[in-house]
Short mmCIF file of C-alpha atoms in Angstrom, two decimals:
data_model
loop_
_atom_site.label_atom_id
_atom_site.label_comp_id
_atom_site.label_asym_id
_atom_site.label_seq_id
_atom_site.Cartn_x
_atom_site.Cartn_y
_atom_site.Cartn_z
CA MET A 1 -144.78 -102.30 22.43
CA GLN A 2 -142.53 -101.77 25.26
CA LEU A 3 -144.38 -97.99 26.05
CA PHE A 4 -147.81 -100.20 25.46
CA LYS A 5 -146.48 -102.83 28.27
CA ARG A 6 -145.65 -100.36 30.69
CA ALA A 7 -148.62 -98.66 30.09
CA ALA A 8 -150.97 -101.66 30.77
CA VAL A 9 -149.20 -103.00 33.93
CA ALA A 10 -149.30 -99.04 35.23
CA ALA A 11 -152.83 -98.96 34.24
CA ALA A 12 -153.91 -102.57 36.09
CA THR A 13 -152.01 -101.37 39.27
CA MET A 14 -153.97 -98.57 39.42
CA LEU A 15 -157.13 -100.09 38.94
CA LEU A 16 -156.10 -102.51 41.73
CA ALA A 17 -155.50 -99.73 44.25
CA VAL A 18 -158.63 -97.76 43.15
CA GLY A 19 -160.31 -100.79 43.71
CA ALA A 20 -159.44 -100.65 47.17
CA ALA A 21 -161.47 -97.88 48.17
CA ALA A 22 -159.00 -96.26 50.43
CA VAL A 23 -159.94 -93.88 53.28
CA PRO A 24 -158.98 -90.25 51.87
CA GLY A 25 -155.96 -89.21 54.00
CA ALA A 26 -155.54 -92.65 56.10
CA PRO A 27 -151.89 -93.38 57.03
CA ALA A 28 -150.48 -96.10 54.41
CA SER A 29 -150.50 -98.99 56.66
CA ALA A 30 -154.81 -98.56 56.92
CA ALA A 31 -156.73 -101.30 56.03
CA VAL A 32 -158.23 -101.20 52.84
CA ASN A 33 -161.01 -103.45 50.84
CA ALA A 34 -160.58 -105.08 47.50
CA THR A 35 -162.56 -106.95 45.49
CA TYR A 36 -161.42 -110.40 43.77
CA LYS A 37 -163.17 -112.60 41.76
CA ILE A 38 -161.62 -116.39 41.78
CA TRP A 39 -161.65 -119.05 39.48
CA VAL A 40 -160.70 -122.62 40.51
CA TRP A 41 -160.24 -125.95 38.29
CA ASN A 42 -158.79 -129.27 38.99
CA ILE A 43 -158.07 -130.27 35.30
CA ALA A 44 -157.23 -133.83 35.55
CA GLY A 45 -154.36 -133.02 33.28
CA ALA A 46 -152.67 -136.15 33.33
CA LYS A 47 -155.64 -138.65 34.38
CA MET A 48 -157.81 -137.72 31.74
CA HIS A 49 -155.72 -135.69 28.97
CA PHE A 50 -152.49 -137.38 29.17
CA GLY A 51 -150.76 -133.74 29.29
CA SER A 52 -152.47 -133.09 25.91
CA THR A 53 -152.56 -128.83 24.86
CA THR A 54 -154.24 -129.61 21.75
CA ASN A 55 -157.69 -131.32 22.44
CA GLY A 56 -159.43 -128.51 23.38
CA LEU A 57 -158.64 -128.38 27.04
CA ILE A 58 -156.48 -125.21 26.94
CA ASP A 59 -159.11 -123.16 25.27
CA ALA A 60 -161.69 -124.29 27.56
CA ALA A 61 -159.68 -122.95 30.17
CA ALA A 62 -158.74 -119.73 29.00
CA SER A 63 -162.56 -119.08 27.69
CA SER A 64 -163.68 -119.74 30.89
CA ILE A 65 -161.34 -117.39 32.83
CA MET A 66 -161.66 -114.46 30.25
CA ASN A 67 -165.31 -114.84 30.33
CA ARG A 68 -165.87 -114.86 34.22
CA ASP A 69 -163.55 -111.91 34.39
CA ALA A 70 -161.08 -114.14 36.84
CA ASP A 71 -158.45 -112.05 38.81
CA PHE A 72 -156.81 -114.81 40.29
CA VAL A 73 -157.20 -118.21 38.91
CA ALA A 74 -155.69 -122.02 40.94
CA LEU A 75 -155.70 -125.34 38.21
CA ASN A 76 -154.78 -128.53 40.08
CA GLU A 77 -153.87 -131.68 38.52
CA ILE A 78 -151.76 -129.62 35.73
CA CYS A 79 -149.09 -130.69 33.41
CA GLU A 80 -146.41 -128.57 33.12
CA GLY A 81 -146.74 -128.30 28.90
CA GLN A 82 -150.43 -127.36 29.83
CA TYR A 83 -149.24 -124.67 32.15
CA HIS A 84 -147.13 -123.07 29.49
CA ALA A 85 -150.00 -123.49 26.98
CA LEU A 86 -152.07 -121.71 28.93
CA ILE A 87 -149.98 -119.20 29.56
CA ALA A 88 -149.65 -118.59 25.96
CA ARG A 89 -153.24 -118.57 25.30
CA LEU A 90 -153.72 -115.88 27.61
CA ARG A 91 -151.22 -113.85 26.12
CA GLU A 92 -153.08 -114.16 23.24
CA LEU A 93 -156.19 -113.01 24.98
CA ASN A 94 -154.62 -110.07 26.48
CA TYR A 95 -155.42 -111.50 30.12
CA PRO A 96 -152.41 -110.35 32.02
CA ALA A 97 -151.42 -106.47 32.89
CA ASP A 98 -147.73 -108.09 32.59
CA GLU A 99 -147.35 -110.83 29.98
CA SER A 100 -143.99 -111.81 31.72
CA ASN A 101 -145.20 -112.15 35.34
CA PHE A 102 -148.68 -113.54 35.69
CA ALA A 103 -147.96 -117.17 36.57
CA ARG A 104 -146.84 -119.85 38.93
CA PHE A 105 -146.32 -123.72 38.64
CA THR A 106 -145.48 -125.95 41.52
CA ALA A 107 -144.65 -129.35 40.53
CA SER A 108 -145.82 -132.12 43.07
CA ASN A 109 -144.84 -135.30 41.18
CA ASN A 110 -143.65 -136.63 37.52
CA ALA A 111 -146.66 -137.87 36.27
CA VAL A 112 -145.31 -141.21 35.99
CA ASP A 113 -145.49 -141.06 32.15
CA ARG A 114 -148.89 -139.74 32.10
CA CYS A 115 -148.52 -136.38 31.38
CA ALA A 116 -146.16 -137.35 28.40
CA PRO A 117 -146.90 -141.10 27.45
CA GLY A 118 -143.34 -142.53 26.75
CA ASP A 119 -141.47 -139.59 28.61
CA ALA A 120 -141.94 -139.75 32.39
CA THR A 121 -140.00 -136.52 32.85
CA GLN A 122 -142.87 -133.88 32.39
CA PRO A 123 -144.14 -133.24 36.06
CA GLY A 124 -147.88 -132.51 36.95
CA GLY A 125 -148.57 -129.86 39.69
CA ASN A 126 -150.52 -127.11 40.58
CA ALA A 127 -150.52 -123.88 39.09
CA VAL A 128 -151.77 -119.81 40.01
CA PHE A 129 -152.52 -116.96 37.41
CA SER A 130 -153.14 -113.17 38.09
CA ARG A 131 -154.44 -110.61 36.16
CA PHE A 132 -152.12 -108.35 38.14
CA PRO A 133 -148.38 -108.24 37.63
CA LEU A 134 -146.92 -110.84 40.97
CA ASN A 135 -144.18 -110.82 43.62
CA GLY A 136 -142.44 -114.23 43.79
CA ALA A 137 -144.48 -117.04 44.98
CA GLN A 138 -144.14 -118.85 48.28
CA ARG A 139 -144.11 -122.62 48.04
CA TRP A 140 -144.64 -125.13 50.94
CA THR A 141 -144.44 -129.28 50.73
CA LEU A 142 -147.14 -130.72 52.36
CA PRO A 143 -146.44 -133.48 55.01
CA SER A 144 -145.81 -136.87 53.55
CA ASP A 145 -148.94 -139.38 52.94
CA THR A 146 -146.47 -142.00 52.02
CA SER A 147 -146.71 -141.88 48.47
CA ALA A 148 -144.10 -140.49 45.81
CA GLU A 149 -146.04 -137.51 45.19
CA GLN A 150 -144.86 -134.11 47.24
CA ARG A 151 -148.40 -132.61 47.68
CA ASN A 152 -147.80 -128.62 47.86
CA LEU A 153 -149.27 -125.41 48.74
CA THR A 154 -148.21 -122.47 46.64
CA CYS A 155 -149.36 -118.55 46.99
CA VAL A 156 -149.18 -115.45 45.21
CA SER A 157 -149.22 -111.90 45.78
CA PRO A 158 -149.72 -109.06 43.48
CA THR A 159 -146.98 -106.54 43.48
CA ALA A 160 -149.63 -103.24 44.16
CA GLN A 161 -150.78 -105.53 47.69
CA PRO A 162 -148.26 -107.44 49.03
CA LYS A 163 -150.43 -108.04 51.80
CA ALA A 164 -152.88 -110.10 50.01
CA HIS A 165 -152.13 -113.55 49.31
CA PHE A 166 -153.82 -116.42 46.57
CA CYS A 167 -153.03 -119.55 47.33
CA THR A 168 -153.93 -123.14 46.02
CA THR A 169 -153.39 -126.40 47.02
CA HIS A 170 -154.18 -130.22 46.47
CA ILE A 171 -154.69 -132.53 49.51
CA THR A 172 -154.38 -136.43 49.37
CA THR A 173 -157.16 -138.84 49.65
CA ASN A 174 -155.40 -141.14 52.07
CA ASN A 175 -157.64 -141.54 54.85
CA ASN A 176 -155.52 -144.21 56.99
CA THR A 177 -153.73 -143.19 59.90
CA ALA A 178 -150.34 -141.25 60.08
CA PRO A 179 -147.87 -142.12 62.88
CA ASN A 180 -148.80 -139.25 64.85
CA GLY A 181 -152.18 -140.54 64.99
CA ASN A 182 -154.23 -138.15 62.68
CA LYS A 183 -155.36 -139.27 59.15
CA TYR A 184 -152.62 -138.18 56.31
CA ASN A 185 -155.32 -136.03 54.96
CA ALA A 186 -156.21 -134.54 58.03
CA ASN A 187 -152.25 -133.65 58.67
CA GLN A 188 -152.14 -131.80 55.38
CA LEU A 189 -155.19 -130.06 55.84
CA ASP A 190 -154.08 -128.63 59.32
CA PHE A 191 -150.57 -127.92 57.69
CA VAL A 192 -152.15 -125.75 55.30
CA LEU A 193 -154.56 -123.91 58.02
CA GLY A 194 -151.37 -123.37 59.82
CA LYS A 195 -150.08 -121.15 57.05
CA MET A 196 -153.20 -119.33 56.62
CA GLU A 197 -153.26 -118.28 60.27
CA ALA A 198 -149.91 -117.15 59.69
CA PHE A 199 -150.75 -114.78 56.95
CA HIS A 200 -153.51 -113.45 59.24
CA SER A 201 -151.21 -113.34 62.19
CA ALA A 202 -148.68 -111.30 60.03
CA GLY A 203 -151.43 -108.59 59.37
CA ASP A 204 -152.37 -110.30 55.95
CA THR A 205 -155.28 -111.65 54.18
CA ALA A 206 -155.10 -114.85 52.49
CA ILE A 207 -157.55 -116.75 50.04
CA ILE A 208 -157.00 -119.81 49.05
CA GLY A 209 -159.04 -122.19 46.62
CA GLY A 210 -158.25 -125.88 45.26
CA ASP A 211 -158.90 -129.37 45.89
CA PHE A 212 -159.11 -130.56 49.16
CA ASN A 213 -160.54 -133.87 48.81
CA ALA A 214 -163.09 -133.37 51.63
CA GLN A 215 -166.63 -132.48 51.58
CA PRO A 216 -167.92 -129.28 53.66
CA HIS A 217 -169.45 -131.06 56.20
CA TYR A 218 -166.64 -133.87 57.18
CA PRO A 219 -164.92 -133.00 60.45
CA ARG A 220 -161.80 -132.99 59.47
CA LEU A 221 -163.09 -129.66 57.95
CA ASN A 222 -164.51 -128.01 61.31
CA ASN A 223 -161.29 -126.56 62.13
CA TRP A 224 -161.66 -124.33 58.81
CA TYR A 225 -165.25 -123.46 58.80
CA SER A 226 -166.06 -120.28 61.12
CA SER A 227 -168.02 -121.28 64.14
CA SER A 228 -170.28 -118.98 62.92
CA LEU A 229 -171.67 -121.27 60.49
CA ASN A 230 -173.78 -123.95 62.06
CA VAL A 231 -176.90 -125.35 60.02
CA ALA A 232 -178.01 -128.80 59.45
CA ASN A 233 -176.28 -129.37 56.31
CA ASN A 234 -172.57 -128.11 58.39
CA ASN A 235 -172.05 -127.97 62.10
CA ALA A 236 -169.79 -128.40 64.80
CA ASN A 237 -167.60 -125.98 63.29
CA THR A 238 -164.62 -124.23 65.48
CA GLY A 239 -162.42 -122.58 62.70
CA ALA A 240 -162.38 -118.90 61.43
CA TYR A 241 -163.21 -119.24 57.50
CA ARG A 242 -166.34 -119.17 55.27
CA GLU A 243 -166.59 -121.27 52.14
CA LEU A 244 -167.81 -118.70 49.30
CA ASP A 245 -170.43 -121.02 48.36
CA ASP A 246 -171.42 -121.95 51.79
CA ASN A 247 -174.30 -119.32 52.05
CA ASP A 248 -176.17 -120.80 49.19
CA SER A 249 -179.70 -121.34 50.33
CA GLY A 250 -181.04 -122.09 47.05
CA ASN A 251 -178.64 -125.41 46.88
CA CYS A 252 -177.61 -126.78 50.03
CA LEU A 253 -177.33 -124.01 52.77
CA GLY A 254 -173.66 -124.49 54.43
CA TYR A 255 -172.73 -126.93 51.56
CA GLY A 256 -172.83 -125.31 48.14
CA GLU A 257 -172.89 -127.15 44.81
CA TRP A 258 -171.45 -130.17 43.87
CA THR A 259 -168.26 -130.17 42.12
CA ALA A 260 -166.74 -133.49 41.79
CA THR A 261 -168.30 -136.62 39.61
CA GLY A 262 -167.97 -140.08 40.37
CA THR A 263 -169.33 -142.21 43.90
CA PRO A 264 -169.09 -139.42 46.77
CA GLY A 265 -166.99 -140.59 49.80
CA ALA A 266 -169.67 -139.88 51.92
CA PRO A 267 -173.51 -139.23 51.10
CA PRO A 268 -173.29 -135.38 50.41
CA PRO A 269 -176.42 -133.87 53.30
CA CYS A 270 -178.60 -132.73 50.13
CA GLY A 271 -177.91 -135.89 47.55
CA GLY A 272 -176.05 -136.10 44.66
CA SER A 273 -172.70 -135.78 43.92
CA ALA A 274 -169.37 -134.27 46.13
CA LYS A 275 -168.40 -130.82 46.60
CA ILE A 276 -164.36 -130.86 47.29
CA ASP A 277 -163.41 -127.95 45.18
CA LEU A 278 -163.23 -125.24 47.76
CA ILE A 279 -162.48 -121.14 48.20
CA PHE A 280 -161.72 -120.28 51.95
CA ALA A 281 -161.47 -116.70 53.08
CA ARG A 282 -161.31 -115.55 56.54
CA GLN A 283 -164.56 -114.54 58.12
CA SER A 284 -163.06 -111.66 60.17
CA ARG A 285 -161.44 -110.11 56.41
CA LEU A 286 -164.35 -110.84 54.76
CA VAL A 287 -166.28 -107.27 53.75
CA GLY A 288 -170.00 -107.45 53.28
CA ALA A 289 -171.81 -110.20 50.73
CA TYR A 290 -169.84 -113.06 49.32
CA SER A 291 -171.08 -115.59 46.81
CA GLY A 292 -169.65 -118.81 44.96
CA ASP A 293 -171.03 -121.41 42.44
CA SER A 294 -169.94 -124.03 40.42
CA LEU A 295 -170.06 -124.37 36.38
CA SER A 296 -171.17 -127.30 34.43
CA ILE A 297 -168.31 -129.14 32.56
CA SER A 298 -167.52 -128.60 29.28
CA THR A 299 -167.65 -131.45 26.81
CA ALA A 300 -165.85 -129.60 24.23
CA CYS A 301 -162.49 -131.84 24.44
CA SER A 302 -161.90 -134.66 22.00
CA GLY A 303 -160.41 -138.29 22.50
CA ILE A 304 -162.11 -138.09 25.87
CA PRO A 305 -164.31 -141.54 26.05
CA ALA A 306 -167.56 -141.53 28.01
CA THR A 307 -167.21 -143.42 31.60
CA ALA A 308 -170.07 -144.31 33.94
CA ASP A 309 -168.93 -140.72 35.58
CA TYR A 310 -169.04 -138.09 32.87
CA PRO A 311 -170.17 -137.92 29.08
CA ALA A 312 -167.93 -138.32 26.23
CA GLY A 313 -165.52 -135.33 25.43
CA SER A 314 -165.99 -134.21 29.34
CA CYS A 315 -162.88 -131.79 30.20
CA SER A 316 -162.55 -132.78 33.48
CA ASP A 317 -164.33 -135.03 36.42
CA HIS A 318 -164.41 -132.01 38.17
CA ARG A 319 -166.39 -128.54 37.84
CA ILE A 320 -164.88 -125.18 37.77
CA VAL A 321 -165.42 -123.45 40.84
CA ILE A 322 -165.81 -119.57 40.99
CA GLY A 323 -166.25 -116.92 43.75
CA GLN A 324 -166.25 -113.36 44.46
CA ALA A 325 -165.43 -111.77 47.62
CA THR A 326 -164.47 -108.19 48.83
CA VAL A 327 -161.74 -108.64 51.82
CA SER A 328 -160.22 -105.91 54.02
CA ILE A 329 -156.28 -105.94 53.74
CA GLY A 330 -153.60 -104.53 55.67
#
């Protein structure tokens, strides 16, 4: 068994290196290109599932991760027990190259009796998973939104490609004005953007996926989106990043497909529900075409009653978001 595990880890490391398409004879510090498939889902693990690991949610998530052949996975609003259950299920499905080193969890609150009814000690938070073995996670607490929840940013790197980073975050909905004169949600977005830019300044490449609680056309994302994106549905941008679904001319160019049920905070430019779950990569690191999509919400979860926003059995009030991009690393 140990020999098999070592062989699997070595094979995964080799595939990562081969997929990078290094130039023959180039120095070790030369940039390489790598293509990654990203998978992101806010599972409403406490709000809708109360921490359940047996109602179909874990199987729905694991099956989609496997079906979409995801390299990096981000989950928001996941309870710690659900995190461990998903680790176990992905091991059974032979998802990771190294089953002892492919997932990280960061608590953001104690879920106040929602992750485990009758027990207010189980935290909820964010999690990342990787097909590849990982270095240790980097974690930051976001600026306070005055609530008890300590929202965070979590980033991981493959051991075979330490200059590549995959991150997730879940931004507050608090749109009130903070003491510094900015909105609480804008303060958190600016903090996360600063960390992404710090990776870039160090010569590294970062991709981030998560629940930004902001639609693409909101002004507080203008310093994220690249100034090269200037279309009717998303303009006045001053940033350096592209969202992997912002080139979707078949649905809403510059905006992409909706991801969240419920009443939008502001009308989406093409109508329908809101897009708030996003995957960003720095435009200067993108190589060639990139793409993103959102998937229909599974209704295979038991014990979830119908509401005005979603039908009975819905596994979340958010869609899964997927993306693929080739990026330059180093």
